[in-house]
Amino acid sequence: MWFPKLLPVTERSLLRPFLHHTTNPLLHSSTTSLRQSNLLPRRVSTAAVSPMESISVLMTCPPVHPYLVEALEKRFTLHKLDSVPDKPQFLSSHRDSIRAVVGNAAAGADAELIDQLPKLEIVSSYSVGLDKIDLAKCKEKGIRVTNTPDVLTDDVADLALGLMLAVLRRLCESDRYVRSGLWKKGDYKLTTKFSGKTVGIIGLGRIGMAIAQRAEAFSCPISYFSRSQKPGINYKYHPSVVDLAANCDILVVACALTPETRHIINREVIDALGPKGVLINIGRGPHVDEAELVSALVEGRLGGAGLDVFQDEPNVPEELFKLENVVLLPHVGSGTVETRQAMADLVVGNLEAHFLNKPLLTPVV
Amino acid sequence: MAVTGTNQSPPALSATAHDGDDSLPVVLIHRFPTFTGSLFPSLPTHFRLLDLLTTDASNLQSATAILCVGPPPPVTPEFLDRFPSLKIVVCSSVGVDHVDLPECRRRGIVVTNAGSAFAEDVADYAVALLIDVLRRVSAADRYVRAGSWPVKGDYPLGSKVSGKRVGILGLGRIGSAIATRLAAFGCQIRYSSRKEKPSLPFAFYKTALDLAANSDVLIACCALTDETFHVINGEVMTVLGKRGVIINVGRGSLVDEKELVEFLLRGDLGGAGLDVFEDEPHVPKELFALDNVVLSPHSAVVTPESIGTLQDVVIGNLKAFFAGQPLISPVID
């Protein structure tokens, strides 16, 4: 714990949740280093910490995760934008009190919102991706931004492998086959082997690396595309996505969504992947030109797809519903109980660190 | 294992329509009439194949080798009596529970199986089932296809795969391949098998009960024998607990299916991923309504890519037998 023991109990209790979540490597390491810092002479700040209960926090994403809502309500004055009937009126009447925004991958803080909140100091996002936050604007105004990196890396990588296996081995279709009683009428057809297939990864960041590490255990050769070749990595580098797609069996999108990576999977890439190739998207819907993907799948120009994200969530192209070579998931990449708790702890921890003038746990801006 | 999706019944396997070259060693083919899968294409160039369904049994007194395809009807003492010269039973499956192993041993008949030909496929499938059950892949796919996402909102949270304690029952070729794969997910691997394997970096538990008590997920991939029949019983399910998950890619009867269904219906078990059942192709209907189970029609074992490898194993075993050399994949009873 980074609070010296002499601090009042109330202040230590603010950070209590961290003590219980050792599954989060990031928190774990910071706990360790701070524990070590206890060996140094204690320099307890005498500046009074303002009670955080009076700090107004605006939640711009739907309050779907009770654990996070509860953790925020326990510490701050929480306003849930979702349950506000007249949003413009609410924002103008609270413009001078809201000092923090909590958002997620679907709803963050755009330029318009930021302009409406002159007292905004920090945006703490319950997500890795920050494409719903106007980062440039935040930088310009000196607003801090944090996300929840690392904690969901394993989940997303686990699910990417789950999607590859499910598409190649037709797992969801097999389950439908059994549940509908068809097995009694004959064996299910043969599927495709996964071990040994070449896996091409777009974006070799934390998630991409975690996917590579898992796929290697299935004897899958790994190749990748990223802005530049990564030093010290033995996976085969392809300087273009089309090149990568033409030379792999399974193509995984694991990069951040930026103007450059929007529609990085276009018709040319899909054609290079070909009728036996499989596309996995655990990144963002707009990484893929969805109309092109749907027509390639419907016309049999692509072998299959495992999709956790879509261009217009929660709307999924209905043409895909009848295809057996696709697996369609409702954006559950980081959707585990364990990870959501770790993410919520980070969101709260960043806010607390900010308002206590401590270093942010996972700053982006 | 099944190597075809169709159920039409041609009268005989094409490779056995004629007796072939008289100078080649004779191999008898043992199958169900309903098995219509094409035989391994290279087989007739090495052996003279005689199909038991289409060959007069009186010609078979001198035959020394039988190849089981399918799976075939049981290889019982009565069946073995028909072939007094028999020395080897070559099976094209991993599991050989259709063969009376003690009786074969008593008669000095060796038995071989598919060896490692399917280890990767089965291991891949076990991992696929595990991820599916914990992360609700098939159930979430149903949710999307039913159009529920825009109507009912976010799908409920799943359970994390990384870091789970996974207990593997039977650390043979398949179990080891599962361990390698799941270790890369950061899972903590432990196992139970007839013998401890001290060279491996995994914790060993003597009994299935001990293993279950120290695991979040239990994977059954051992051979079905008298000792392993219902090795996953109610007691094991109880210690595995309400959040525990059972994956079965071995044989249906490794699990007490009746108990399993009751544990799942009562919510006393977290979930199950089942590729095999006690009375295939019959699957307990009570399971059809559950979202925490994944049901699969005995599909783990084979992909087209692995059939070539299987052919190599089958031919390799037969050639070694006729040449008096060590077999590739003898079944040690």
PDB file of N, CA, C and O in Angstrom, chain A residues 171-172 175 179, chain B residues 128-129 132-134 136-139 271-275 277 290-296:
ATOM      1  N   LEU A 171     -17.513 -25.069 -33.784  1.00  0.00           N
ATOM      2  CA  LEU A 171     -18.013 -25.461 -32.471  1.00  0.00           C
ATOM      3  C   LEU A 171     -19.462 -25.014 -32.233  1.00  0.00           C
ATOM      4  O   LEU A 171     -20.291 -25.801 -31.762  1.00  0.00           O
ATOM      5  N   CYS A 172     -19.766 -23.753 -32.560  1.00  0.00           N
ATOM      6  CA  CYS A 172     -21.127 -23.257 -32.315  1.00  0.00           C
ATOM      7  C   CYS A 172     -22.126 -24.008 -33.192  1.00  0.00           C
ATOM      8  O   CYS A 172     -23.233 -24.327 -32.761  1.00  0.00           O
ATOM      9  N   ASP A 175     -22.716 -27.422 -31.733  1.00  0.00           N
ATOM     10  CA  ASP A 175     -23.618 -27.326 -30.586  1.00  0.00           C
ATOM     11  C   ASP A 175     -25.070 -27.185 -31.060  1.00  0.00           C
ATOM     12  O   ASP A 175     -25.973 -27.836 -30.529  1.00  0.00           O
ATOM     13  N   ARG A 179     -28.157 -29.777 -30.313  1.00  0.00           N
ATOM     14  CA  ARG A 179     -29.373 -29.278 -29.655  1.00  0.00           C
ATOM     15  C   ARG A 179     -30.604 -29.437 -30.529  1.00  0.00           C
ATOM     16  O   ARG A 179     -31.723 -29.541 -30.033  1.00  0.00           O
TER      17      ARG A 179
ATOM     18  N   ALA B 128     -10.859 -25.569 -27.049  1.00  0.00           N
ATOM     19  CA  ALA B 128     -12.004 -24.855 -27.630  1.00  0.00           C
ATOM     20  C   ALA B 128     -13.224 -24.965 -26.715  1.00  0.00           C
ATOM     21  O   ALA B 128     -13.908 -23.973 -26.449  1.00  0.00           O
ATOM     22  N   LEU B 129     -13.489 -26.168 -26.217  1.00  0.00           N
ATOM     23  CA  LEU B 129     -14.641 -26.366 -25.323  1.00  0.00           C
ATOM     24  C   LEU B 129     -14.466 -25.581 -24.027  1.00  0.00           C
ATOM     25  O   LEU B 129     -15.407 -24.968 -23.521  1.00  0.00           O
ATOM     26  N   ASP B 132     -15.010 -21.979 -24.675  1.00  0.00           N
ATOM     27  CA  ASP B 132     -16.424 -21.790 -24.990  1.00  0.00           C
ATOM     28  C   ASP B 132     -17.281 -21.778 -23.713  1.00  0.00           C
ATOM     29  O   ASP B 132     -18.109 -20.899 -23.513  1.00  0.00           O
ATOM     30  N   VAL B 133     -17.047 -22.744 -22.838  1.00  0.00           N
ATOM     31  CA  VAL B 133     -17.867 -22.824 -21.620  1.00  0.00           C
ATOM     32  C   VAL B 133     -17.607 -21.609 -20.714  1.00  0.00           C
ATOM     33  O   VAL B 133     -18.536 -20.959 -20.248  1.00  0.00           O
ATOM     34  N   LEU B 134     -16.325 -21.288 -20.495  1.00  0.00           N
ATOM     35  CA  LEU B 134     -16.005 -20.194 -19.571  1.00  0.00           C
ATOM     36  C   LEU B 134     -16.443 -18.840 -20.137  1.00  0.00           C
ATOM     37  O   LEU B 134     -16.945 -17.992 -19.414  1.00  0.00           O
ATOM     38  N   ARG B 136     -18.630 -18.453 -22.699  1.00  0.00           N
ATOM     39  CA  ARG B 136     -19.990 -18.541 -23.260  1.00  0.00           C
ATOM     40  C   ARG B 136     -20.035 -18.225 -24.755  1.00  0.00           C
ATOM     41  O   ARG B 136     -20.942 -17.500 -25.215  1.00  0.00           O
ATOM     42  N   VAL B 137     -19.061 -18.744 -25.506  1.00  0.00           N
ATOM     43  CA  VAL B 137     -18.981 -18.411 -26.926  1.00  0.00           C
ATOM     44  C   VAL B 137     -20.238 -18.879 -27.680  1.00  0.00           C
ATOM     45  O   VAL B 137     -20.907 -18.089 -28.344  1.00  0.00           O
ATOM     46  N   SER B 138     -20.575 -20.166 -27.558  1.00  0.00           N
ATOM     47  CA  SER B 138     -21.737 -20.678 -28.306  1.00  0.00           C
ATOM     48  C   SER B 138     -23.032 -20.021 -27.839  1.00  0.00           C
ATOM     49  O   SER B 138     -23.902 -19.694 -28.651  1.00  0.00           O
ATOM     50  N   ALA B 139     -23.156 -19.821 -26.535  1.00  0.00           N
ATOM     51  CA  ALA B 139     -24.383 -19.215 -26.002  1.00  0.00           C
ATOM     52  C   ALA B 139     -24.502 -17.759 -26.452  1.00  0.00           C
ATOM     53  O   ALA B 139     -25.588 -17.295 -26.801  1.00  0.00           O
ATOM     54  N   GLY B 271     -20.460 -25.555 -15.128  1.00  0.00           N
ATOM     55  CA  GLY B 271     -20.680 -25.747 -16.556  1.00  0.00           C
ATOM     56  C   GLY B 271     -20.006 -27.003 -17.051  1.00  0.00           C
ATOM     57  O   GLY B 271     -19.286 -27.680 -16.312  1.00  0.00           O
ATOM     58  N   ALA B 272     -20.266 -27.326 -18.331  1.00  0.00           N
ATOM     59  CA  ALA B 272     -19.654 -28.521 -18.915  1.00  0.00           C
ATOM     60  C   ALA B 272     -19.510 -28.345 -20.416  1.00  0.00           C
ATOM     61  O   ALA B 272     -20.364 -27.742 -21.067  1.00  0.00           O
ATOM     62  N   GLY B 273     -18.415 -28.899 -20.932  1.00  0.00           N
ATOM     63  CA  GLY B 273     -18.197 -28.954 -22.376  1.00  0.00           C
ATOM     64  C   GLY B 273     -18.038 -30.411 -22.749  1.00  0.00           C
ATOM     65  O   GLY B 273     -17.078 -31.050 -22.333  1.00  0.00           O
ATOM     66  N   LEU B 274     -18.995 -30.939 -23.500  1.00  0.00           N
ATOM     67  CA  LEU B 274     -19.047 -32.386 -23.711  1.00  0.00           C
ATOM     68  C   LEU B 274     -19.000 -32.729 -25.197  1.00  0.00           C
ATOM     69  O   LEU B 274     -19.872 -32.321 -25.965  1.00  0.00           O
ATOM     70  N   ASP B 275     -17.995 -33.492 -25.576  1.00  0.00           N
ATOM     71  CA  ASP B 275     -17.927 -33.984 -26.951  1.00  0.00           C
ATOM     72  C   ASP B 275     -18.379 -35.436 -27.027  1.00  0.00           C
ATOM     73  O   ASP B 275     -18.601 -35.951 -28.110  1.00  0.00           O
ATOM     74  N   PHE B 277     -20.693 -38.815 -25.027  1.00  0.00           N
ATOM     75  CA  PHE B 277     -21.846 -39.095 -24.178  1.00  0.00           C
ATOM     76  C   PHE B 277     -21.953 -40.599 -23.953  1.00  0.00           C
ATOM     77  O   PHE B 277     -21.348 -41.388 -24.680  1.00  0.00           O
ATOM     78  N   LEU B 290     -29.677 -25.419 -21.378  1.00  0.00           N
ATOM     79  CA  LEU B 290     -28.665 -24.765 -20.541  1.00  0.00           C
ATOM     80  C   LEU B 290     -27.647 -23.980 -21.376  1.00  0.00           C
ATOM     81  O   LEU B 290     -27.142 -24.491 -22.373  1.00  0.00           O
ATOM     82  N   ASP B 291     -27.352 -22.756 -20.920  1.00  0.00           N
ATOM     83  CA  ASP B 291     -26.347 -21.937 -21.606  1.00  0.00           C
ATOM     84  C   ASP B 291     -24.938 -22.158 -21.074  1.00  0.00           C
ATOM     85  O   ASP B 291     -23.976 -21.667 -21.645  1.00  0.00           O
ATOM     86  N   ASN B 292     -24.831 -22.881 -19.959  1.00  0.00           N
ATOM     87  CA  ASN B 292     -23.491 -23.126 -19.414  1.00  0.00           C
ATOM     88  C   ASN B 292     -22.942 -24.484 -19.837  1.00  0.00           C
ATOM     89  O   ASN B 292     -21.983 -24.969 -19.250  1.00  0.00           O
ATOM     90  N   VAL B 293     -23.570 -25.093 -20.839  1.00  0.00           N
ATOM     91  CA  VAL B 293     -22.996 -26.310 -21.405  1.00  0.00           C
ATOM     92  C   VAL B 293     -22.801 -26.137 -22.911  1.00  0.00           C
ATOM     93  O   VAL B 293     -23.543 -25.405 -23.562  1.00  0.00           O
ATOM     94  N   VAL B 294     -21.762 -26.770 -23.412  1.00  0.00           N
ATOM     95  CA  VAL B 294     -21.516 -26.815 -24.848  1.00  0.00           C
ATOM     96  C   VAL B 294     -21.558 -28.279 -25.247  1.00  0.00           C
ATOM     97  O   VAL B 294     -20.894 -29.118 -24.623  1.00  0.00           O
ATOM     98  N   LEU B 295     -22.371 -28.588 -26.251  1.00  0.00           N
ATOM     99  CA  LEU B 295     -22.597 -29.977 -26.644  1.00  0.00           C
ATOM    100  C   LEU B 295     -22.059 -30.187 -28.049  1.00  0.00           C
ATOM    101  O   LEU B 295     -22.318 -29.388 -28.948  1.00  0.00           O
ATOM    102  N   SER B 296     -21.330 -31.263 -28.234  1.00  0.00           N
ATOM    103  CA  SER B 296     -20.695 -31.474 -29.527  1.00  0.00           C
ATOM    104  C   SER B 296     -20.794 -32.955 -29.912  1.00  0.00           C
ATOM    105  O   SER B 296     -20.691 -33.827 -29.058  1.00  0.00           O
TER     106      SER B 296
END
